[in-house]
Amino acid sequence: MSVSKKEYKRVTVKSLVDMKQQGEKISMLTAYDYSMAKIVDAAKVDVILVGDSASNVMAGHETTLPITLDQMIYHASSVIRAVNRALVVVDLPFGSYQSDPKEALRSAIRIMKESGAHAVKLEGGVEIKESVKRILNAGIPVMGHLGLTPQSIYKFGTYTVRAKEEEEAEKLLEDAKMLEKIGCFSIVLEKIPAALTKKVSESISIPTIGIGGGRYADGQVLVIHDLLGMTHEFNPRFLRRYMNLYEEMSDAISRYVSDVKSLDFPSKEEQN
Ligand code: KIV
């Protein structure tokens, strides 16, 4: 099966639209720090998302709500220093864009200016239309995010699949069309039925990136800690683990502890 159709030295928002037109699937992964981003970029992932999932996997919060704009900028600047090829998209965190469009623009400008990121991502549809428009008018590329939008978890009350009912599915489709119309370059579709992902992806010309949205999205995104098997207690149906890093790391660290205790480490050869 063909994987890559064209060599992209530097992935841009235009490259992603080209990939959709060429039928090439888009790969997206999260990263939050320099060392991880360097590996992800070297492996030719197309888009690196500095997701507000940093609130969960980096800071240990239960939800994405507590992470601040300053903290997102810190993570994004570390990632940007590592990246040569990927497009770097940064989440606007909860509370940095919901009040009004001016606040949204100020937050997006801070991310772009202080981290050097290439684009921002915002959660929501028609409710945040004016904010998205204002950010786009300032020349900042915007990725949308529909379906299970984790910043609204307390409204949903559960992390289960969204838009199973017709009314919610119709609204999602309308929101996707609206985000395309006002100028977003791509939309994340999180945890929705595969049939709806297909319908949305076929209805708009900008690429959709799925997480728990099935195989019909124009690309896929995962949280890097999940893909590597570091978050071993998190087992959603959509997750494919490519490693069991939790076990491998635990084993390596236990062996280190044991070597230190037994005076095996450092050996004569490992001292000056
Ligand atoms: O914050 C994040 O990691 C995300 C992805 C799950 C899409 O928004």
XYZ file of C-alpha atoms and ligand atoms in Angstrom:
280
model
C 0.000 0.000 0.000
C 1.379 3.434 -0.938
C 2.104 5.588 2.095
C 3.579 8.875 0.939
C 3.012 10.386 -2.472
C 5.144 13.488 -2.324
C 8.173 14.549 -0.293
C 7.319 17.557 1.854
C 10.462 19.320 3.138
C 8.296 21.522 5.290
C 4.626 20.805 5.892
C 2.353 23.847 5.588
C -1.375 24.326 5.896
C -1.483 24.206 2.100
C 0.366 20.866 2.071
C -2.449 19.364 4.155
C -5.133 20.466 1.723
C -2.958 19.118 -1.143
C -2.661 15.778 0.695
C -6.439 15.511 0.926
C -6.767 16.284 -2.780
C -4.116 13.668 -3.616
C -5.730 11.068 -1.359
C -2.697 10.955 0.938
C -3.636 10.438 4.587
C -2.288 12.945 7.111
C -0.428 11.807 10.238
C -0.680 13.925 13.361
C 0.693 13.270 16.857
C 0.984 15.290 20.016
C 4.268 16.405 21.564
C 4.864 18.737 24.470
C 8.635 18.883 24.921
C 11.863 19.251 22.931
C 13.202 15.678 23.088
C 9.938 13.987 22.125
C 9.208 16.523 19.373
C 12.644 15.892 17.847
C 11.888 12.162 17.516
C 8.357 12.741 16.234
C 9.544 15.248 13.632
C 12.416 13.022 12.458
C 9.887 10.205 11.942
C 8.112 12.502 9.443
C 4.852 12.998 11.238
C 3.056 15.677 9.204
C 1.494 17.676 12.024
C 2.639 18.012 15.638
C -0.123 19.079 17.972
C 0.883 20.763 21.199
C -2.408 19.645 22.670
C -3.976 20.799 25.890
C -3.871 17.066 26.702
C -0.558 18.226 28.226
C -2.808 19.047 31.162
C -3.444 15.282 31.553
C -0.272 13.556 30.445
C 2.334 16.129 31.462
C 0.746 17.762 34.508
C -1.427 14.916 35.836
C -4.729 16.801 35.877
C -7.951 14.858 35.410
C -9.179 17.165 32.623
C -7.734 19.619 30.099
C -9.347 22.579 31.837
C -6.615 23.658 34.277
C -3.751 24.228 31.819
C -2.976 27.918 31.277
C -1.999 29.970 28.249
C 1.480 30.548 29.715
C 1.943 26.806 30.205
C 0.820 26.090 26.611
C 3.318 28.687 25.362
C 6.092 27.019 27.387
C 5.296 23.595 25.869
C 4.914 25.030 22.364
C 8.259 26.897 22.451
C 10.044 23.706 23.533
C 8.464 21.802 20.631
C 9.177 24.520 18.076
C 12.903 24.449 18.933
C 12.993 20.767 17.894
C 10.996 20.830 14.681
C 12.308 21.163 11.123
C 9.565 19.601 9.018
C 6.184 19.250 10.709
C 3.449 21.838 10.911
C 3.111 22.765 14.593
C -0.435 23.460 15.815
C -1.096 24.654 19.370
C -4.335 24.351 21.358
C -5.847 27.523 22.740
C -6.525 26.400 26.320
C -9.849 26.591 28.125
C -10.597 30.132 29.261
C -8.332 31.837 26.728
C -10.906 32.337 23.951
C -14.463 31.698 25.141
C -15.242 35.150 26.611
C -15.024 37.251 23.459
C -13.334 37.433 20.038
C -10.829 40.093 21.145
C -9.599 37.875 23.972
C -9.386 34.961 21.537
C -7.249 36.989 19.148
C -4.992 38.215 21.970
C -4.434 34.611 23.101
C -3.735 33.371 19.567
C -1.280 36.218 18.966
C 0.559 35.399 22.203
C 0.924 31.766 21.115
C 2.197 32.678 17.646
C 4.540 35.448 18.850
C 5.961 33.855 22.002
C 6.286 30.239 20.815
C 6.809 30.556 17.056
C 3.998 28.055 16.354
C 2.447 27.810 12.891
C -1.281 27.555 13.713
C -3.781 27.315 16.567
C -6.650 24.944 17.337
C -9.942 25.878 19.009
C -12.780 23.626 20.179
C -16.343 24.290 19.073
C -18.636 25.294 16.220
C -21.027 28.171 15.726
C -20.575 29.282 19.370
C -16.998 30.397 18.636
C -17.491 31.511 15.019
C -16.702 35.209 15.651
C -13.541 34.339 17.583
C -12.316 32.042 14.817
C -13.037 34.713 12.209
C -11.119 37.335 14.142
C -8.075 35.067 14.491
C -8.205 34.158 10.801
C -8.471 37.849 9.860
C -5.177 38.432 11.657
C -3.521 35.913 9.322
C -3.308 33.091 11.858
C -4.256 29.632 10.502
C -6.956 27.880 12.534
C -7.710 24.176 12.950
C -11.216 23.418 14.249
C -12.188 20.645 16.684
C -15.681 19.091 16.789
C -17.337 16.062 18.374
C -16.057 15.146 21.808
C -14.423 18.437 22.708
C -12.705 17.720 26.038
C -12.875 21.338 27.251
C -16.672 20.816 27.463
C -16.433 17.578 29.436
C -18.521 18.911 32.306
C -21.309 19.786 29.846
C -21.200 16.274 28.308
C -20.673 14.487 31.635
C -19.023 11.534 29.871
C -16.199 10.720 27.441
C -18.411 8.438 25.304
C -19.009 8.806 21.557
C -20.751 12.070 20.503
C -23.256 12.807 17.734
C -24.946 9.412 17.690
C -28.319 11.205 17.631
C -29.448 12.877 14.420
C -29.790 16.376 15.865
C -26.222 16.488 17.193
C -24.892 14.880 14.010
C -26.623 17.515 11.859
C -25.252 20.345 13.967
C -21.757 18.871 13.704
C -22.018 18.714 9.913
C -23.252 22.331 9.764
C -20.441 23.433 12.098
C -17.875 21.694 9.885
C -19.219 23.428 6.770
C -19.209 26.769 8.581
C -15.579 26.304 9.759
C -14.559 25.496 6.191
C -16.461 28.507 4.823
C -14.866 31.041 7.169
C -11.374 29.739 6.350
C -10.188 27.014 8.748
C -7.548 24.787 7.143
C -8.526 21.522 8.863
C -10.865 20.068 11.492
C -10.258 17.461 14.212
C -13.211 15.087 14.619
C -13.057 13.399 18.009
C -15.039 10.312 19.029
C -17.922 10.350 16.553
C -19.415 7.467 14.530
C -17.355 6.425 11.480
C -20.330 7.028 9.175
C -20.544 10.648 10.308
C -16.787 11.124 9.834
C -17.258 9.862 6.276
C -20.153 12.220 5.614
C -18.299 15.253 6.986
C -15.046 14.384 5.181
C -16.904 14.046 1.880
C -18.849 17.276 2.426
C -15.915 19.632 2.900
C -12.724 20.280 0.931
C -10.455 20.859 3.948
C -8.960 17.781 5.645
C -10.549 16.132 8.660
C -8.262 14.553 11.267
C -9.884 11.816 13.317
C -9.333 10.494 16.825
C -11.799 7.768 17.607
C -13.657 8.760 14.441
C -12.865 5.734 12.314
C -11.059 5.187 9.029
C -12.793 7.708 6.789
C -11.081 10.814 8.151
C -8.430 12.409 5.931
C -5.879 11.895 8.696
C -5.446 10.489 12.193
C -4.173 11.907 15.463
C -3.137 10.201 18.703
C -1.651 11.383 21.957
C 2.011 10.265 21.842
C 1.938 8.857 25.391
C -0.973 6.592 24.388
C 0.688 5.390 21.165
C 3.868 4.523 23.083
C 1.957 2.698 25.816
C 3.039 5.003 28.630
C -0.561 5.604 29.751
C -1.196 1.924 30.403
C -4.422 2.447 32.359
C -6.100 4.283 29.439
C -7.723 1.759 27.098
C -10.229 3.294 24.689
C -11.367 1.214 21.727
C -9.791 3.551 19.166
C -6.290 3.338 20.609
C -3.631 1.284 18.875
C -0.519 0.960 21.031
C 2.728 0.595 19.125
C 4.841 -0.119 22.230
C 4.481 -0.973 25.878
C 6.802 1.742 27.073
C 5.324 1.742 30.571
C 6.625 -1.789 31.132
C 9.915 -1.199 29.350
C 10.605 1.950 31.347
C 9.558 0.368 34.641
C 11.870 -2.549 33.971
C 14.834 -0.320 33.058
C 14.329 1.900 36.099
C 13.975 -1.098 38.468
C 17.208 -2.548 37.089
C 18.952 0.793 37.668
C 17.710 0.912 41.284
C 18.865 -2.627 41.851
C 22.307 -1.926 40.293
C 22.794 1.143 42.486
C 21.796 -0.750 45.641
C 24.047 -3.697 44.815
C 27.018 -1.442 43.916
C 27.006 -2.915 40.405
C 26.607 0.639 39.045
C 28.872 2.427 38.480
C 31.473 -0.186 37.608
C 35.218 0.479 37.474
C 34.894 1.154 33.747
C 32.171 3.732 34.403
C 34.255 5.860 36.761
C 36.987 8.463 36.126
O -5.227 17.959 23.235
C -5.151 17.032 22.424
O -4.286 16.155 22.504
C -6.149 16.981 21.371
C -6.213 15.731 20.537
C -6.792 14.625 21.320
C -6.930 15.952 19.270
O -6.894 17.895 21.191
